[in-house]
Short mmCIF file of C-alpha atoms and ligand atoms in Angstrom, two decimals:
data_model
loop_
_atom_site.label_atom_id
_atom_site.label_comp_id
_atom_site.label_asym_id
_atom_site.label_seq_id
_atom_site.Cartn_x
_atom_site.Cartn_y
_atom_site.Cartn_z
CA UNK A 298 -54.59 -51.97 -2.80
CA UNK A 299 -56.85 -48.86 -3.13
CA UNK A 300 -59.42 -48.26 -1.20
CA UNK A 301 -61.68 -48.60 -4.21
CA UNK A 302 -60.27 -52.68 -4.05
CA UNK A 303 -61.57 -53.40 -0.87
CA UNK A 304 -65.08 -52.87 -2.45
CA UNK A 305 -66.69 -54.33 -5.64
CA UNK A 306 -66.58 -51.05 -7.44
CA UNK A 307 -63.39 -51.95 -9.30
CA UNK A 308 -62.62 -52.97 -12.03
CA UNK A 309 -65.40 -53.10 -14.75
CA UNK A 310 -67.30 -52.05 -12.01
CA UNK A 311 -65.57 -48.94 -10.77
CA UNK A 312 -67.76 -46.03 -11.04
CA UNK A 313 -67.97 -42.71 -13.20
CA UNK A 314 -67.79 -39.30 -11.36
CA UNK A 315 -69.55 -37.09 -13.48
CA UNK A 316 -73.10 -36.90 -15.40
CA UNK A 317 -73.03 -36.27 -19.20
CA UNK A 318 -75.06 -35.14 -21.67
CA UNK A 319 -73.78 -35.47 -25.27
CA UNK A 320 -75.20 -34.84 -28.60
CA UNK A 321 -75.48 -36.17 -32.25
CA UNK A 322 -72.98 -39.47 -30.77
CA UNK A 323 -71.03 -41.08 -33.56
CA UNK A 324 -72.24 -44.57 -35.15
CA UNK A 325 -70.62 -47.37 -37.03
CA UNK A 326 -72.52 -49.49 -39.24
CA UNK A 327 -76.66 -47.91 -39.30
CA UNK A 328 -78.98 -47.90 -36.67
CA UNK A 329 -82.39 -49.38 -37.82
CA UNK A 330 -84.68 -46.71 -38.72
CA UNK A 331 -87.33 -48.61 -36.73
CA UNK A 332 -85.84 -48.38 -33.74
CA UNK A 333 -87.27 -45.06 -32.20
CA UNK A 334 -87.03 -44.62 -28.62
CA UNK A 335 -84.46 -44.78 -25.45
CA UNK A 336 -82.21 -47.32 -24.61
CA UNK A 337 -81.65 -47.26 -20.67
CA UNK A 338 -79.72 -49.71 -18.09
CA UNK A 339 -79.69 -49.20 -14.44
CA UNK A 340 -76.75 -49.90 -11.99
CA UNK A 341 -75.04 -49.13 -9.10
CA UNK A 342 -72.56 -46.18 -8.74
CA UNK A 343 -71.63 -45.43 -5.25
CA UNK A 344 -71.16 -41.54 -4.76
CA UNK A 345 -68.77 -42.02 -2.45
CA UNK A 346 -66.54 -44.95 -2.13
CA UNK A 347 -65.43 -44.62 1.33
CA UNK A 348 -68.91 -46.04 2.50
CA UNK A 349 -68.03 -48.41 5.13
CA UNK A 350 -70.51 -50.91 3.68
CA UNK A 351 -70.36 -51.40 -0.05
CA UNK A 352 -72.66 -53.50 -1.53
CA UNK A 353 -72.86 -54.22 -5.58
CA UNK A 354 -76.86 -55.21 -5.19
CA UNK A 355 -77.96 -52.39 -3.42
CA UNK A 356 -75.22 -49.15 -3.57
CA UNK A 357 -76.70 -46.11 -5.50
CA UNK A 358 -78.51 -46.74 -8.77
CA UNK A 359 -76.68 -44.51 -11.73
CA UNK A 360 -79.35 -44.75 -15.25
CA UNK A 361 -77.98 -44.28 -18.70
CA UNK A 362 -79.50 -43.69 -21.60
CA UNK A 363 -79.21 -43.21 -25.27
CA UNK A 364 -81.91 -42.10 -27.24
CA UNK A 365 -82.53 -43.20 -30.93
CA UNK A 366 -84.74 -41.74 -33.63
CA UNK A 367 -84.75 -41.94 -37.35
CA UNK A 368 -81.32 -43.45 -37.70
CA UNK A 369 -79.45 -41.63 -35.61
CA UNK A 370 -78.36 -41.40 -31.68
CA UNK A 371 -79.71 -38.28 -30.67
CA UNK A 372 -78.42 -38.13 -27.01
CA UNK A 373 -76.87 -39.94 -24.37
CA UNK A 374 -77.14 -38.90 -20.55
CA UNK A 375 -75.88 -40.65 -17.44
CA UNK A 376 -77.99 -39.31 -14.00
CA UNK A 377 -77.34 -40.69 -10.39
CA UNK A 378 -81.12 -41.95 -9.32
CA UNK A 379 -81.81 -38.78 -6.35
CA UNK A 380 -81.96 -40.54 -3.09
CA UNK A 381 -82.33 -37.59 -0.09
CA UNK A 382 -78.83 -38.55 0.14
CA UNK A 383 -77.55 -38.27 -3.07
CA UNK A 384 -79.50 -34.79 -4.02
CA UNK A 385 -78.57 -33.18 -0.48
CA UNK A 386 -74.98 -34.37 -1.49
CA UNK A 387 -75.58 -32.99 -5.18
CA UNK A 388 -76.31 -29.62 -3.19
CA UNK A 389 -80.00 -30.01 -4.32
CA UNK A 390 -83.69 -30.37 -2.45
CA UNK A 391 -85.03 -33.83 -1.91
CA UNK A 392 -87.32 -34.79 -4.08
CA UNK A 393 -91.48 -35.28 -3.31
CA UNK A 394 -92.62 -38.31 -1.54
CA UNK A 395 -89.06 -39.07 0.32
CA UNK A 396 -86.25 -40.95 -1.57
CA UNK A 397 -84.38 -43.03 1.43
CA UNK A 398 -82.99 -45.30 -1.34
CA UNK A 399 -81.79 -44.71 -5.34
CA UNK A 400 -82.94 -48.17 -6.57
CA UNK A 401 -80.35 -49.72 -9.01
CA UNK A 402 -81.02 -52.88 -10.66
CA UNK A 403 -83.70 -51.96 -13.43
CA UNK A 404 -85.21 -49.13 -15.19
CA UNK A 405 -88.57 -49.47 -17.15
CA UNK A 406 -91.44 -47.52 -18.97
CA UNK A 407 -94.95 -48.42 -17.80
CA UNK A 408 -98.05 -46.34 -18.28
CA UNK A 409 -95.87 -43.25 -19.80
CA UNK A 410 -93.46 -43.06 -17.36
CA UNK A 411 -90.19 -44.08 -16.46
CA UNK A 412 -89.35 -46.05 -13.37
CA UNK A 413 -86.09 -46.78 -11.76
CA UNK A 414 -86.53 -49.98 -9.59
CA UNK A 415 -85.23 -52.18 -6.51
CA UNK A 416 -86.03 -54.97 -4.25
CA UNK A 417 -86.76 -55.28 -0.25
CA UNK A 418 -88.66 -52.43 -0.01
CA UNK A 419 -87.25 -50.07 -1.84
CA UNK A 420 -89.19 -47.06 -3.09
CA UNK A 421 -90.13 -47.42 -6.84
CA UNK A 422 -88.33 -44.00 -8.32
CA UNK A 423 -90.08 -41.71 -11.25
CA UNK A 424 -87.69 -40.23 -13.98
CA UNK A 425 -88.07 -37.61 -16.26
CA UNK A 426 -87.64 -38.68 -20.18
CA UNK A 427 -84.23 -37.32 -19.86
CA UNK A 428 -83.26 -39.39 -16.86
CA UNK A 429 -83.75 -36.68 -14.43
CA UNK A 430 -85.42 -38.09 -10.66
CA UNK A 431 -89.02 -36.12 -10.30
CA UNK A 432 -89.91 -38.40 -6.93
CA UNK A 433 -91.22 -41.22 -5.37
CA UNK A 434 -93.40 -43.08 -7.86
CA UNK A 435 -96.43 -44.13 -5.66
CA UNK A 436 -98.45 -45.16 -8.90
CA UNK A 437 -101.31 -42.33 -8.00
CA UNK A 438 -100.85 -43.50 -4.43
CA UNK A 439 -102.06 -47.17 -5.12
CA UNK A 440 -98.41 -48.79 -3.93
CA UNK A 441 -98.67 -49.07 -0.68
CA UNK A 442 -94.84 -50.59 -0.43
CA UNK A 443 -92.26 -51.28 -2.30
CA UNK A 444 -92.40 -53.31 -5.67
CA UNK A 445 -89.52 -55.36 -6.97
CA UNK A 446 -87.16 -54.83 -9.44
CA UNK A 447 -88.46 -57.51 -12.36
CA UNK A 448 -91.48 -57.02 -13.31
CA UNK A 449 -93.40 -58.94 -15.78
CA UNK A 450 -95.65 -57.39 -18.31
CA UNK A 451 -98.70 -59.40 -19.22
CA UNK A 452 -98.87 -59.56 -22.70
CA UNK A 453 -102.91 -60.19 -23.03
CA UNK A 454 -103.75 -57.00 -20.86
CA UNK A 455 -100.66 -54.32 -20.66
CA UNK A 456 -100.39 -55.14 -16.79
CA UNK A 457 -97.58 -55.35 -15.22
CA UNK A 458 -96.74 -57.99 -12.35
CA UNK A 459 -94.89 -58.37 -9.51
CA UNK A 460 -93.73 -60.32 -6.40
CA UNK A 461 -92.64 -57.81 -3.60
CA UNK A 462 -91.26 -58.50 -0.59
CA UNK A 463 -89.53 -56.04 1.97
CA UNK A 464 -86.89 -56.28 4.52
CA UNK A 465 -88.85 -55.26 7.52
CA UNK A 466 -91.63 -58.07 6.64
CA UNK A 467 -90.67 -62.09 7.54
CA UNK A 468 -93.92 -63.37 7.36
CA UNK A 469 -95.28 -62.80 3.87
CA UNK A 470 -94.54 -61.56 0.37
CA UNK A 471 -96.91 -59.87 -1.91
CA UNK A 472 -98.15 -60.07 -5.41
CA UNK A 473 -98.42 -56.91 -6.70
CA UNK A 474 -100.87 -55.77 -10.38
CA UNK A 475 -100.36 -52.40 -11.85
CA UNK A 476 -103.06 -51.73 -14.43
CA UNK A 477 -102.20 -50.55 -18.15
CA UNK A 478 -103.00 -47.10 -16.70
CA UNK A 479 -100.21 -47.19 -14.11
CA UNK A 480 -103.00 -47.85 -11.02
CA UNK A 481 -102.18 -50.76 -8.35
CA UNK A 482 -105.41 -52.64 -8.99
CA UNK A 483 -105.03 -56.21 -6.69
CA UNK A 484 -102.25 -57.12 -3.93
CA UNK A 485 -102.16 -60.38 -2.70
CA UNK A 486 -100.82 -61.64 0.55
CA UNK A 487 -98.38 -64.96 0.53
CA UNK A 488 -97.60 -66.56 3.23
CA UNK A 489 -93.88 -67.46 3.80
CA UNK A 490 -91.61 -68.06 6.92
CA UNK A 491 -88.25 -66.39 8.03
CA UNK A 492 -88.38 -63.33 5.39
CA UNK A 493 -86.91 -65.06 2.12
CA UNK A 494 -85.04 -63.11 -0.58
CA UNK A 495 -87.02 -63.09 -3.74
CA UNK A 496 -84.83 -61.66 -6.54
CA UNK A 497 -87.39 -62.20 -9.39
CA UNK A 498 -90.56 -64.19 -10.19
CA UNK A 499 -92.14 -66.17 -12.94
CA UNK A 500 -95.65 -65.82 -15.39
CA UNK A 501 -97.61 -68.18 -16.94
CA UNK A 502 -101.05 -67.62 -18.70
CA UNK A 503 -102.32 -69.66 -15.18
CA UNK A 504 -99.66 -69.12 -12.22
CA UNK A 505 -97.61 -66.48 -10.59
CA UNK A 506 -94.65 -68.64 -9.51
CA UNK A 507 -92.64 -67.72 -6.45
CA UNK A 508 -89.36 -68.81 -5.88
CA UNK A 509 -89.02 -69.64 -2.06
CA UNK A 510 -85.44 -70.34 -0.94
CA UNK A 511 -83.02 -70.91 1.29
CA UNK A 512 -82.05 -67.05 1.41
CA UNK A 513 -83.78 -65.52 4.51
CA UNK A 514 -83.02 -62.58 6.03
CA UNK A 515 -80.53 -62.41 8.93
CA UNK A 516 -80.55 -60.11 12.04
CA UNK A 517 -76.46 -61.12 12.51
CA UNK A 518 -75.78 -59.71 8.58
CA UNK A 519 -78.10 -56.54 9.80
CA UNK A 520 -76.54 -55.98 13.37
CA UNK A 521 -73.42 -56.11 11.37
CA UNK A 522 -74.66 -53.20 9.22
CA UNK A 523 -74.84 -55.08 5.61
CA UNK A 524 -77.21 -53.05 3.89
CA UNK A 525 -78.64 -56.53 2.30
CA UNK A 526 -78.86 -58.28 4.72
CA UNK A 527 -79.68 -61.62 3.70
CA UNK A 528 -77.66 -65.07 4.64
CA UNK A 529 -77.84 -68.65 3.11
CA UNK A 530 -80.17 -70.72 5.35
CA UNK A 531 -79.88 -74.43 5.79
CA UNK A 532 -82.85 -74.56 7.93
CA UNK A 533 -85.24 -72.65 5.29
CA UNK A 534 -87.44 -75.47 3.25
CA UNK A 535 -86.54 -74.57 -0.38
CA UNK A 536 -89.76 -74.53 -2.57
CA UNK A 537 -91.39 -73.22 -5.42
CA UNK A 538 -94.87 -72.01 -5.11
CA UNK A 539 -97.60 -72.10 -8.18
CA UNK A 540 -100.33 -68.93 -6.96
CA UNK A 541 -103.43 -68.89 -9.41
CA UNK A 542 -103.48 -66.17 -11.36
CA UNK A 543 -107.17 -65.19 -10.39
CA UNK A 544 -107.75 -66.27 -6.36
CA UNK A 545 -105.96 -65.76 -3.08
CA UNK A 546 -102.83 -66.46 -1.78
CA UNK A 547 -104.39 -69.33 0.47
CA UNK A 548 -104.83 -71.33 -3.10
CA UNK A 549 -100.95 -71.53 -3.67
CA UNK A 550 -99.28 -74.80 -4.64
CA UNK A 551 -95.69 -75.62 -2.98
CA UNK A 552 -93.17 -77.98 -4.93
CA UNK A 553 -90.14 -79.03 -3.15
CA UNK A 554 -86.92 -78.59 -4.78
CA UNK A 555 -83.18 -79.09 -3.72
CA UNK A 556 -81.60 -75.86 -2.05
CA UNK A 557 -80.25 -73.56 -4.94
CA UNK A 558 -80.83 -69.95 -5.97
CA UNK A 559 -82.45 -68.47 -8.84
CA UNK A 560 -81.52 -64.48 -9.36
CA UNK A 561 -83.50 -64.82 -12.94
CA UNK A 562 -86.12 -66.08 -14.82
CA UNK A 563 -84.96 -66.80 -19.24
CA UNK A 564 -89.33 -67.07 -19.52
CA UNK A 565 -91.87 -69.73 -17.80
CA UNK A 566 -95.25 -71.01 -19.76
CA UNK A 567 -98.18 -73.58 -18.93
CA UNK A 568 -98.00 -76.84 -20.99
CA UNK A 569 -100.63 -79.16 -20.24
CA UNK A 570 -100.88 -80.23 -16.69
CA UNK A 571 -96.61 -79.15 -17.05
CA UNK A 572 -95.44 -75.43 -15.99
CA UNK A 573 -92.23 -75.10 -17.86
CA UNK A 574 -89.99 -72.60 -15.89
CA UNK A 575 -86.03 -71.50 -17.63
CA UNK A 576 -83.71 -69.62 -15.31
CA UNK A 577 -79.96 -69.43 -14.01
CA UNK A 578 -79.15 -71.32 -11.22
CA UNK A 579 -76.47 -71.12 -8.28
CA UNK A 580 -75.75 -73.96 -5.91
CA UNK A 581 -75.71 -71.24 -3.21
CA UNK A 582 -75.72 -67.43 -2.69
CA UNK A 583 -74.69 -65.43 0.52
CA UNK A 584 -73.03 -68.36 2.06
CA UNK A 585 -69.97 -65.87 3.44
CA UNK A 586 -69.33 -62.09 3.63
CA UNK A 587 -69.42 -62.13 -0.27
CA UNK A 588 -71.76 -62.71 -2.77
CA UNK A 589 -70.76 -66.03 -2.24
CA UNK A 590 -72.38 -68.15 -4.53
CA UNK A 591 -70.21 -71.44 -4.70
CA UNK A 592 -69.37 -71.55 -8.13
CA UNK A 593 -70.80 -69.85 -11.78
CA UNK A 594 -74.36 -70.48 -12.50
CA UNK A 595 -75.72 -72.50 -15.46
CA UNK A 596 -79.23 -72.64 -17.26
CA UNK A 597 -81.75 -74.87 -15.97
CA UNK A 598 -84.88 -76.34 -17.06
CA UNK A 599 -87.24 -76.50 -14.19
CA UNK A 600 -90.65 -78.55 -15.20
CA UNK A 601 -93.30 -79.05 -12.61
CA UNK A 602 -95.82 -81.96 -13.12
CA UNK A 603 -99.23 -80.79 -11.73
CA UNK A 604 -100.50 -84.62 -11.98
CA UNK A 605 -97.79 -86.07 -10.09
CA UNK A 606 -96.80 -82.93 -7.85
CA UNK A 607 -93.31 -82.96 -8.36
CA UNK A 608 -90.98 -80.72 -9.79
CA UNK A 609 -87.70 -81.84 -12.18
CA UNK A 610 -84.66 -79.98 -12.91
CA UNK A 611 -82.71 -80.08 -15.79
CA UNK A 612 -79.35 -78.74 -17.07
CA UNK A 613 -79.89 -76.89 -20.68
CA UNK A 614 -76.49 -75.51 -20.58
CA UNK A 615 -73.63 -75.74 -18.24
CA UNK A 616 -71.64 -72.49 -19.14
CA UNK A 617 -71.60 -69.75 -16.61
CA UNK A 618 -73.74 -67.22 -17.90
CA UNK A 619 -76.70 -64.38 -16.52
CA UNK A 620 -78.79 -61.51 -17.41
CA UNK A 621 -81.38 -64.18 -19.39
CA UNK A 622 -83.86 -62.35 -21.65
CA UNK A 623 -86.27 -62.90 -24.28
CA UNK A 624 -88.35 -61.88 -26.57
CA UNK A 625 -90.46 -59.95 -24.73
CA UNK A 626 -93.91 -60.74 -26.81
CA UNK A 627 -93.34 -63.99 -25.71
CA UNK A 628 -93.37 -63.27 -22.01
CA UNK A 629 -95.28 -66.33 -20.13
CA UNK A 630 -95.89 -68.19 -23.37
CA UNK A 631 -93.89 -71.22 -25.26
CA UNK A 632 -90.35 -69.39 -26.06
CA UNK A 633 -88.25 -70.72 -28.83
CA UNK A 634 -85.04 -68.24 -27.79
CA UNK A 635 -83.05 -67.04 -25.38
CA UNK A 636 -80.60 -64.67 -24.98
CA UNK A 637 -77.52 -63.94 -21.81
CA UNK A 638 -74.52 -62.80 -21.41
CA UNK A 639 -71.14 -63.95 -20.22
CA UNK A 640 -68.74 -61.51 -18.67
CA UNK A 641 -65.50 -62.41 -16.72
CA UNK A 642 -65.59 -59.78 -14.44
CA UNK A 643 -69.42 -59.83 -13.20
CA UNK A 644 -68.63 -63.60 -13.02
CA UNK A 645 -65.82 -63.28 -10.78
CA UNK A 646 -67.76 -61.15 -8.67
CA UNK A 647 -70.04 -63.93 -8.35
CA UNK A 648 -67.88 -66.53 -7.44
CA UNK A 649 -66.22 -67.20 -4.18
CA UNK A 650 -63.06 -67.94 -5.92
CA UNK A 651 -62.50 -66.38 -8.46
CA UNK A 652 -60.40 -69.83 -9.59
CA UNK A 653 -63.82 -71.52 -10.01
CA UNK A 654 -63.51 -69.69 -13.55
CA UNK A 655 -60.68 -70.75 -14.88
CA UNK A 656 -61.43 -74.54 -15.89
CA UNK A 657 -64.81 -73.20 -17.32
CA UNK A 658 -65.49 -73.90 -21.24
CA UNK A 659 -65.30 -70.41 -21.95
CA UNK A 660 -63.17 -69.49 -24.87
CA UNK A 661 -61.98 -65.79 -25.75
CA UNK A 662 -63.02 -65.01 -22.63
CA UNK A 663 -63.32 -61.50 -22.10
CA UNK A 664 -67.13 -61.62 -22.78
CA UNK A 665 -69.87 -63.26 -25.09
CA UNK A 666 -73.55 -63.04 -25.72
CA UNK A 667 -74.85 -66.09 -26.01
CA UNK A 668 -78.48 -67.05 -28.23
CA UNK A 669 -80.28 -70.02 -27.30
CA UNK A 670 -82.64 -72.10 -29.76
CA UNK A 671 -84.70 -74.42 -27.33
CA UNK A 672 -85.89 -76.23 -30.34
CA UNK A 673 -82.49 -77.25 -31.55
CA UNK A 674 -80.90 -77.38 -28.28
CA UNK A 675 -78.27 -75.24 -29.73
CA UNK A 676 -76.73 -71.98 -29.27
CA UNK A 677 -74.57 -68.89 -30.61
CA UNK A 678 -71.94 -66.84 -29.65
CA UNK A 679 -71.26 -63.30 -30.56
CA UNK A 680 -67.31 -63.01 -29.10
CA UNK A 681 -66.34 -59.53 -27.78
CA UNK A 682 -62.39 -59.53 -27.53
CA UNK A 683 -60.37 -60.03 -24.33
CA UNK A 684 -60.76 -56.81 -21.95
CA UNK A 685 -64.21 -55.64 -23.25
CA UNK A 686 -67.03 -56.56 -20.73
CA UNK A 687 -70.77 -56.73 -22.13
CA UNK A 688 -74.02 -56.30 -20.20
CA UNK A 689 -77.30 -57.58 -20.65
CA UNK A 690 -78.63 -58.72 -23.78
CA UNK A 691 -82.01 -56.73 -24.67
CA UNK A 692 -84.08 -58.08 -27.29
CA UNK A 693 -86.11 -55.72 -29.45
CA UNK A 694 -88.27 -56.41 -31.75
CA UNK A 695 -88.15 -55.55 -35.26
CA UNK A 696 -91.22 -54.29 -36.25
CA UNK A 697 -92.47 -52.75 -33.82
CA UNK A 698 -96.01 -53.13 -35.01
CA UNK A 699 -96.10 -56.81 -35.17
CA UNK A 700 -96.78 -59.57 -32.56
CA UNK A 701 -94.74 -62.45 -32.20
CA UNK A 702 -97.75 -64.86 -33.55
CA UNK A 703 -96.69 -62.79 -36.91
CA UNK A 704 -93.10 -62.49 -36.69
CA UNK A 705 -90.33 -64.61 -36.56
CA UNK A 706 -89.45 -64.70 -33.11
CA UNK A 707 -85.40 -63.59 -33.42
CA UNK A 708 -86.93 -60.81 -36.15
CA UNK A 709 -85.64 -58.36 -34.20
CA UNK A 710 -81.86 -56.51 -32.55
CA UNK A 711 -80.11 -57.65 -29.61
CA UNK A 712 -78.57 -54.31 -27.90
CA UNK A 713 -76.53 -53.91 -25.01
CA UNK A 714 -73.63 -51.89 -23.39
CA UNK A 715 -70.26 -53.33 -23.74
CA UNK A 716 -67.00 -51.92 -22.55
CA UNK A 717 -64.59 -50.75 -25.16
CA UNK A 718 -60.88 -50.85 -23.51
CA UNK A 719 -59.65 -49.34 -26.47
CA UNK A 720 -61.62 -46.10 -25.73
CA UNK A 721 -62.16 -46.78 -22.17
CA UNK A 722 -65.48 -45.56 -23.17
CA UNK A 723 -69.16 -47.38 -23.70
CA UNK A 724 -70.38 -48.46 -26.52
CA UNK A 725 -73.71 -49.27 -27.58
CA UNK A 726 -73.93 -52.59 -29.72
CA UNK A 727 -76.83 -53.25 -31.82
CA UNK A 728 -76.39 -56.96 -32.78
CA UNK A 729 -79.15 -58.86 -35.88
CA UNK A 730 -80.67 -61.41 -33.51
CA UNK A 731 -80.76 -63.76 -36.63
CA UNK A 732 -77.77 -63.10 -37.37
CA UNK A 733 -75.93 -63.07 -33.88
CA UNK A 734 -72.05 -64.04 -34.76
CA UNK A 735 -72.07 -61.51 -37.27
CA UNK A 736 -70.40 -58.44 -36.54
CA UNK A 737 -72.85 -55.57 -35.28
CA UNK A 738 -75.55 -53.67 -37.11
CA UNK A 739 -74.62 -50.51 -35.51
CA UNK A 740 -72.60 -49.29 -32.91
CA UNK A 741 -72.79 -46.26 -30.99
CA UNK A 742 -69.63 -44.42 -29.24
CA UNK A 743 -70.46 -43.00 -25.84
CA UNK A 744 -68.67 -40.34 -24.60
CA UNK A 745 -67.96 -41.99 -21.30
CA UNK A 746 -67.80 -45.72 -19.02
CA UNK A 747 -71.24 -47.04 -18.50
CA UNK A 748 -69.65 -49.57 -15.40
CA UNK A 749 -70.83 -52.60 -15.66
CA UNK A 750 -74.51 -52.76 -13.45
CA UNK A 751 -77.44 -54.77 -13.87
CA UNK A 752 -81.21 -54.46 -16.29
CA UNK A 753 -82.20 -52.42 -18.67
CA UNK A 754 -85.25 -51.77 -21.35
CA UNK A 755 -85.56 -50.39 -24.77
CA UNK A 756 -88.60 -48.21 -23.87
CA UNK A 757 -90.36 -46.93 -27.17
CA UNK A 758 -91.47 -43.51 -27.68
CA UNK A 759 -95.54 -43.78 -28.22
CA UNK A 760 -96.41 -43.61 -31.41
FE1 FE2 B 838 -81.76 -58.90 -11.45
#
């Protein structure tokens, strides 16, 4: 075993050792002529593997990106995210506003700019266009923490929300608005007990829903020097809080559920006196020294009654699968699809044996995008062969111009990074959402790996 094996950087996983920058890339097939802007994903890539404390949520973030315009892929660059670490180890300065951690788990454009983001109190990072780190992004000074690595835009007013908590805190977690115009304009305090993990967050029209559970932070997993250090906690009350939109945290509503974990939220939206919440579910997480999550997760159906004040989960789909998206127009409103991904190696990084995969439904199974229709209660599979490992599905739309209300929601491209053994290169896929089977649209040859990591964004250029 290399040392490399001992960590979770193997594999699909293990990471690349240089930064590119390549021009004119070769396509298959055509890219859409409306699709004008970058495509970017966020993940980790440890600079150094002999780190005695790996971690796959939290090592340094690594953003690629491959920008599109008028048919063709102009560029592609891959740029570690400068921590002080990583740019005194680069041989460079540190960057303004100190960097004490390169976030890796999602990479966004808000207000103009492009952010490179992380949970627990991580700093929220500014890049250049081309992926380069300028510094801390403090949004004009307004932040006065951390944010959190999903974010939800808010369809109605360009804002952008988010549900922050931070490592050093145990006694609340914060809801966080960023205005249009990049400027922190409202954080609200929630109250919580024994500092709970809170990966992601839901939106309705009415509620900011917080997912409360039994993953609290844990001075043994920080004496012990785990960089997220987080356990499972029997004695935490698992809940699911419904915060008003417009109000303080003192006018949150707590449903009880049965202990589980939720990384991500598919979409959540108000029906009637019902708040409809989709998202992939573990029994457990962090339950031993690994990710520990006591089997593959599945996609639920969580409904909360406001009448009867109870909360019901449902099973929409037992195969293991993550990375849920939508169409992003439809962002806190009624969704009719969904998108994930299934990929035997981030899956078997998940489980705590990797046996718990082999009985699974899961044919071909090197990887598959999946397309749900919540209408039909049916789905699709677009098949990648054995070996090739995909990453998140990212729905864009179409026309860019139009709003859902006036386009079919699938109108639109599915694209993602998948793994290309044959190459042992990246490729970029650019799948027909209504046609999602099919073979793809367009595919773009990257000159390197993009290892398998975690969220990305088409971010358009402005018109
Ligand atoms: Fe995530």
């Amino acid at each position: 075993m290399t040392s490399s094996e001992k960590t979770p950087f193997h594999g699909g996983y293990a990471p690349v050792t240089e930064e590119i920058t390549a021009f004119d890339l070769p396509v298959t097939g055509s890219l859409p002529e409306s699709l004008s802007g970058r495509f970017l994903r966020n993940g980790p890539n440890p600079l150094d593997l002999e780190d005695p404390h790996p971690h796959l949520l939290v090592d340094n973030g690594m953003v690629h990106g491959v920008r599109i315009r008028d048919g063709k892929a102009e560029w592609y660059r891959n740029r570690w995210v400068r921590s002080d670490k990583i740019a005194a180890a680069l041989g460079e300065e540190p960057r303004p506003g100190g960097i004490n951690e390169a976030p890796n788990t999602h990479v966004i454009g808000h207000a103009g700019k492009t952010l490179a983001l992380m949970e627990a109190g991580a700093p929220v990072v500014e890049l250049t266009y081309e992926l380069d780190t300028i510094g801390r992004g403090d949004f004009g000074g307004t932040l006065p923490g951390g944010l959190t690595a999903h974010s939800k835009i808010d369809q109605r007013t360009g804002e952008l929300h988010a549900v922050a908590y931070d490592v050093t805190r145990h006694d609340r977690v914060q809801h966080v608005v960023v205005s249009a115009a990049g400027q922190v304009t409202r954080v609200t305090d929630i109250a919580v007990s024994d500092g709970p993990m809170m990966h992601d967050f839901a939106l309705t029209g009415k509620y900011v829903v917080v997912y409360d559970l039994p993953v609290t932070f844990s001075m043994a997993a920080a004496e012990a020097g785990v960089r997220l250090p987080y356990a499972w906690n029997e004695a935490h009350r698992a809940r699911v809080g419904l915060l008003p939109r417009e109000g303080g945290g003192k006018g949150i509503r707590w449903f009880d559920i049965d202990p589980c974990w939720v990384f991500h939220t598919l979409n959540s939206y108000d029906d009637g006196d019902r708040v409809v919440i989709d998202v992939v579910a573990y029994d457990t997480l962090f339950v031993d020294a690994r990710l520990g999550t006591g089997g593959p997760p599945a996609l639920e159906r969580w409904t909360i009654d406001l009448t009867a004040g109870a909360l019901k989960r449902e099973r929409l789909d037992d195969r293991p699968q993550e990375f849920p998206r939508i169409d992003e127009r439809r962002s806190g409103l009624p969704h009719r699809y969904g998108y994930t991904a299934q990929t035997e190696e981030f899956l078997k990084r998940l489980s705590r044996d990797a046996q718990d995969l082999s009985d699974l439904p899961t044919p071909a199974f090197g990887a598959a995008l999946l397309k749900h229709d919540f209408r039909t209660g049916s789905r699709e599979e677009h098949l990648f062969p054995r070996g090739y490992f995909a990453s998140e599905p990212v729905f864009v739309p179409g026309d860019p111009e139009a709003d859902s209300a006036e386009s079919a929601e699938d109108d639109g491209y599915v694209m993602t990074y998948v793994h290309n053994p044959d190459r042992d290169a990246a490729d970029l896929v650019v799948l027909s959402a209504q046609d999602f089977a099919a073979g793809p649209v367009a595919t773009v040859h990257l000159p390197g790996r993009v290892p398998l990591g975690f969220h990305g964004s088409f971010v358009p250029d402005a018109p």
